[in-house]
């Protein structure tokens, strides 16, 4: 398998899942800051011009974080990263969608790429503040409805934790935010996992 990634991007979550699975894979750097996602070489891999993208090892590429995470979990059942109970799997997919479809774009893309939300440069600070406020709101929603223990699902550790981790990491390492209690404990538990430590080290990121 080959993961197309950019250091510290949301692809970090898929990188962690691959490390948890423990099967051979390689990394292919896509330097988002340099605009590599828009160059023909990468657009031939993923015409959506974003990471993560995963070559499954047969030349066929998967895109979109929730689908890649689901496929990795389902195709590697021995790793125990996707719940086998139907209700638990449903809740796992629900969390993947919330992180990737709401928390990421509304809470953090607003902070990191305010120009995507306004053509007026003078409005960028307002967009950033709105992003922080939304991220805090979404984290509080998770806090109030926390159904798991150490990890986010009552069924235990899963690909949903790798997804939640990347926005928690952004919040604390890039945005200077303070997480609510359950999420702070979750972040600490994730940082203690060897697979997470390996992924961070490979991407040149601090724990």
C-alpha positions as a Markdown table, in Angstrom:
| # | Residue | x | y | z |
|---|---|---|---|---|
| 1 | Unk | 0.0 | 0.0 | 0.0 |
| 2 | Unk | 1.1 | 3.6 | -0.5 |
| 3 | Unk | -0.2 | 6.5 | 1.5 |
| 4 | Unk | -0.1 | 10.0 | -0.1 |
| 5 | Unk | 0.2 | 12.4 | 2.8 |
| 6 | Unk | 1.3 | 15.8 | 3.9 |
| 7 | Unk | 3.0 | 16.2 | 7.4 |
| 8 | Unk | 0.5 | 17.1 | 10.0 |
| 9 | Unk | -2.5 | 17.1 | 7.6 |
| 10 | Unk | -5.6 | 15.0 | 8.3 |
| 11 | Unk | -3.8 | 12.2 | 6.5 |
| 12 | Unk | -2.0 | 11.8 | 9.9 |
| 13 | Unk | -5.0 | 9.8 | 11.1 |
| 14 | Unk | -4.7 | 7.3 | 8.2 |
| 15 | Unk | -1.0 | 7.1 | 8.8 |
| 16 | Unk | -1.8 | 6.1 | 12.4 |
| 17 | Unk | -4.2 | 3.4 | 11.2 |
| 18 | Unk | -1.6 | 1.9 | 8.9 |
| 19 | Unk | 0.9 | 1.8 | 11.8 |
| 20 | Unk | -1.7 | 0.1 | 14.0 |
| 21 | Unk | -2.4 | -2.5 | 11.3 |
| 22 | Unk | 1.3 | -3.3 | 11.0 |
| 23 | Unk | 1.4 | -4.4 | 7.3 |
| 24 | Unk | 4.0 | -3.0 | 4.9 |
| 25 | Unk | 3.2 | 0.3 | 3.3 |
| 26 | Unk | 5.1 | 3.3 | 1.9 |
| 27 | Unk | 4.7 | 7.0 | 2.2 |
| 28 | Unk | 4.5 | 9.5 | -0.7 |
| 29 | Unk | 4.9 | 13.1 | 0.3 |
| 30 | Unk | 2.5 | 15.7 | -1.1 |
| 31 | Unk | 3.8 | 19.1 | -0.1 |
| 32 | Unk | 0.5 | 21.0 | 0.3 |
| 33 | Unk | 2.3 | 24.2 | 1.2 |
| 34 | Unk | 4.1 | 24.1 | -2.1 |
| 35 | Unk | 0.9 | 23.4 | -4.0 |
| 36 | Unk | 1.9 | 19.9 | -5.0 |
| 37 | Unk | -1.7 | 18.7 | -4.7 |
| 38 | Unk | -2.5 | 20.8 | -7.8 |
| 39 | Unk | 0.3 | 19.5 | -10.0 |
| 40 | Unk | -0.4 | 16.9 | -12.7 |
| 41 | Unk | 1.7 | 14.2 | -11.0 |
| 42 | Unk | -0.6 | 14.1 | -8.0 |
| 43 | Unk | -3.8 | 15.0 | -9.8 |
| 44 | Unk | -3.2 | 11.8 | -11.8 |
| 45 | Unk | -3.5 | 10.0 | -8.5 |
| 46 | Unk | -6.3 | 12.0 | -6.9 |
| 47 | Unk | -8.0 | 14.6 | -9.2 |
| 48 | Unk | -9.7 | 16.0 | -6.0 |
| 49 | Unk | -6.3 | 17.5 | -5.2 |
| 50 | Unk | -6.2 | 16.6 | -1.5 |
| 51 | Unk | -4.8 | 14.1 | 0.9 |
| 52 | Unk | -5.1 | 11.4 | 2.1 |
| 53 | Unk | -5.2 | 9.1 | -0.9 |
| 54 | Unk | -4.4 | 5.4 | -0.6 |
| 55 | Unk | -3.1 | 3.1 | -3.3 |
| 56 | Unk | -4.4 | -0.2 | -2.0 |
| 57 | Unk | -1.4 | -2.0 | -3.5 |
| 58 | Unk | -3.0 | -3.0 | -6.8 |
| 59 | Unk | -2.9 | 0.4 | -8.5 |
| 60 | Unk | -6.5 | 1.3 | -7.4 |
| 61 | Unk | -6.7 | 4.4 | -5.3 |
| 62 | Unk | -9.1 | 5.3 | -2.5 |
| 63 | Unk | -9.8 | 8.9 | -1.5 |
| 64 | Unk | -11.8 | 10.5 | 1.4 |
| 65 | Unk | -10.7 | 9.9 | 5.0 |
| 66 | Unk | -13.8 | 8.1 | 6.2 |
| 67 | Unk | -13.8 | 5.6 | 3.3 |
| 68 | Unk | -10.1 | 4.9 | 3.6 |
| 69 | Unk | -10.4 | 4.4 | 7.4 |
| 70 | Unk | -13.4 | 2.1 | 6.9 |
| 71 | Unk | -11.7 | 0.1 | 4.2 |
| 72 | Unk | -8.5 | -0.4 | 6.2 |
| 73 | Unk | -10.5 | -1.4 | 9.3 |
| 74 | Unk | -12.8 | -3.8 | 7.4 |
| 75 | Unk | -10.0 | -5.4 | 5.3 |
| 76 | Unk | -7.8 | -6.0 | 8.3 |
| 77 | Unk | -10.2 | -7.4 | 10.9 |
| 78 | Unk | -7.3 | -9.0 | 12.9 |
| 79 | Unk | -6.2 | -5.4 | 13.9 |
| 80 | Unk | -9.6 | -4.8 | 15.7 |
| 81 | Unk | -9.9 | -1.3 | 14.4 |
| 82 | Unk | -13.5 | -1.5 | 13.1 |
| 83 | Unk | -16.2 | -2.7 | 15.4 |
| 84 | Unk | -17.9 | -6.0 | 14.3 |
| 85 | Unk | -21.2 | -5.2 | 16.0 |
| 86 | Unk | -23.5 | -3.4 | 13.6 |
| 87 | Unk | -24.6 | -0.7 | 16.0 |
| 88 | Unk | -21.0 | 0.0 | 17.0 |
| 89 | Unk | -19.8 | 0.1 | 13.4 |
| 90 | Unk | -22.6 | 2.6 | 12.7 |
| 91 | Unk | -21.5 | 4.8 | 15.6 |
| 92 | Unk | -17.9 | 4.6 | 14.3 |
| 93 | Unk | -19.0 | 5.8 | 10.9 |
| 94 | Unk | -21.0 | 8.6 | 12.5 |
| 95 | Unk | -17.9 | 9.8 | 14.4 |
| 96 | Unk | -15.8 | 9.7 | 11.2 |
| 97 | Unk | -18.3 | 11.8 | 9.4 |
| 98 | Unk | -18.6 | 14.3 | 12.2 |
| 99 | Unk | -14.8 | 14.8 | 12.5 |
| 100 | Unk | -14.2 | 14.9 | 8.8 |
| 101 | Unk | -17.3 | 16.6 | 7.6 |
| 102 | Unk | -17.9 | 19.2 | 10.3 |
| 103 | Unk | -15.1 | 19.6 | 12.9 |
| 104 | Unk | -12.3 | 19.7 | 10.3 |
| 105 | Unk | -13.7 | 22.0 | 7.6 |
| 106 | Unk | -15.8 | 24.3 | 9.9 |
| 107 | Unk | -13.6 | 24.4 | 12.9 |
| 108 | Unk | -10.1 | 24.2 | 11.5 |
| 109 | Unk | -10.1 | 25.0 | 7.8 |
| 110 | Unk | -11.5 | 28.4 | 8.8 |
| 111 | Unk | -8.5 | 28.8 | 11.1 |
| 112 | Unk | -5.8 | 27.6 | 8.7 |
| 113 | Unk | -7.2 | 28.8 | 5.4 |
| 114 | Unk | -9.5 | 31.8 | 6.1 |
| 115 | Unk | -9.1 | 32.9 | 2.5 |
| 116 | Unk | -11.3 | 30.0 | 1.5 |
| 117 | Unk | -14.2 | 31.7 | 3.3 |
| 118 | Unk | -13.9 | 35.4 | 2.4 |
| 119 | Unk | -12.4 | 37.4 | -0.4 |
| 120 | Unk | -11.7 | 40.3 | 1.9 |
| 121 | Unk | -8.3 | 39.9 | 3.6 |
| 122 | Unk | -9.3 | 42.3 | 6.4 |
| 123 | Unk | -12.0 | 39.7 | 7.4 |
| 124 | Unk | -9.5 | 36.9 | 7.9 |
| 125 | Unk | -9.1 | 37.4 | 11.6 |
| 126 | Unk | -12.9 | 37.2 | 12.1 |
| 127 | Unk | -13.0 | 33.9 | 10.1 |
| 128 | Unk | -10.2 | 32.5 | 12.3 |
| 129 | Unk | -12.0 | 33.5 | 15.5 |
| 130 | Unk | -15.2 | 32.0 | 14.1 |
| 131 | Unk | -13.3 | 28.7 | 13.4 |
| 132 | Unk | -12.0 | 28.6 | 17.0 |
| 133 | Unk | -15.4 | 29.2 | 18.4 |
| 134 | Unk | -17.0 | 26.5 | 16.2 |
| 135 | Unk | -14.2 | 24.0 | 17.1 |
| 136 | Unk | -14.8 | 24.7 | 20.8 |
| 137 | Unk | -18.5 | 24.2 | 20.3 |
| 138 | Unk | -18.0 | 20.9 | 18.5 |
| 139 | Unk | -15.6 | 19.6 | 21.1 |
| 140 | Unk | -18.1 | 20.5 | 23.9 |
| 141 | Unk | -20.8 | 18.5 | 22.0 |
| 142 | Unk | -18.5 | 15.5 | 22.0 |
| 143 | Unk | -17.7 | 16.0 | 25.7 |
| 144 | Unk | -21.4 | 16.2 | 26.7 |
| 145 | Unk | -22.2 | 13.1 | 24.7 |
| 146 | Unk | -19.1 | 11.0 | 25.4 |
| 147 | Unk | -20.2 | 7.4 | 25.4 |
| 148 | Unk | -16.9 | 5.6 | 25.6 |
| 149 | Unk | -14.2 | 5.2 | 28.3 |
| 150 | Unk | -10.7 | 6.0 | 27.4 |
| 151 | Unk | -11.6 | 5.9 | 23.7 |
| 152 | Unk | -14.5 | 7.5 | 21.9 |
| 153 | Unk | -16.6 | 4.5 | 21.3 |
| 154 | Unk | -18.1 | 2.3 | 24.0 |
| 155 | Unk | -16.9 | -0.7 | 22.0 |
| 156 | Unk | -13.2 | 0.4 | 22.4 |
| 157 | Unk | -10.4 | 1.6 | 20.2 |
| 158 | Unk | -11.1 | 2.1 | 16.5 |
| 159 | Unk | -10.4 | 4.1 | 13.4 |
| 160 | Unk | -12.7 | 6.8 | 14.9 |
| 161 | Unk | -10.0 | 7.5 | 17.5 |
| 162 | Unk | -7.4 | 8.1 | 14.8 |
| 163 | Unk | -9.8 | 10.6 | 13.3 |
| 164 | Unk | -10.6 | 12.4 | 16.5 |
| 165 | Unk | -6.9 | 12.5 | 17.3 |
| 166 | Unk | -5.9 | 14.7 | 14.3 |
| 167 | Unk | -8.3 | 17.5 | 15.2 |
| 168 | Unk | -7.3 | 17.3 | 18.9 |
| 169 | Unk | -3.7 | 17.5 | 17.8 |
| 170 | Unk | -4.4 | 20.5 | 15.7 |
| 171 | Unk | -6.3 | 22.2 | 18.5 |
| 172 | Unk | -3.6 | 21.8 | 21.0 |
| 173 | Unk | -0.4 | 22.0 | 18.9 |
| 174 | Unk | -1.5 | 24.6 | 16.3 |
| 175 | Unk | -4.4 | 26.6 | 17.7 |
| 176 | Unk | -3.5 | 26.9 | 21.3 |
| 177 | Unk | -6.9 | 25.5 | 22.4 |
| 178 | Unk | -7.7 | 23.7 | 25.7 |
| 179 | Unk | -9.7 | 20.5 | 25.3 |
| 180 | Unk | -12.5 | 19.5 | 27.6 |
| 181 | Unk | -11.8 | 16.7 | 30.1 |
| 182 | Unk | -12.7 | 13.6 | 28.1 |
| 183 | Unk | -11.0 | 14.8 | 24.9 |
| 184 | Unk | -7.8 | 15.8 | 26.8 |
| 185 | Unk | -7.6 | 12.4 | 28.4 |
| 186 | Unk | -8.2 | 10.9 | 24.9 |
| 187 | Unk | -5.4 | 12.9 | 23.4 |
| 188 | Unk | -3.0 | 11.8 | 26.2 |
| 189 | Unk | -4.0 | 8.1 | 25.6 |
| 190 | Unk | -3.5 | 8.4 | 21.9 |
| 191 | Unk | -0.1 | 10.1 | 22.3 |
| 192 | Unk | 1.0 | 7.1 | 24.5 |
| 193 | Unk | 0.2 | 4.6 | 21.8 |
| 194 | Unk | 3.4 | 3.3 | 20.0 |
| 195 | Unk | 1.7 | 3.5 | 16.6 |
| 196 | Unk | 0.9 | 7.2 | 17.1 |
| 197 | Unk | 4.4 | 7.9 | 18.3 |
| 198 | Unk | 5.8 | 6.2 | 15.2 |
| 199 | Unk | 3.5 | 8.1 | 12.8 |
| 200 | Unk | 4.4 | 11.5 | 14.4 |
| 201 | Unk | 8.1 | 10.7 | 14.3 |
| 202 | Unk | 7.9 | 9.7 | 10.6 |
| 203 | Unk | 6.2 | 13.0 | 9.8 |
| 204 | Unk | 8.6 | 15.1 | 11.8 |
| 205 | Unk | 6.0 | 16.1 | 14.3 |
| 206 | Unk | 6.3 | 16.6 | 18.1 |
| 207 | Unk | 4.3 | 14.4 | 20.5 |
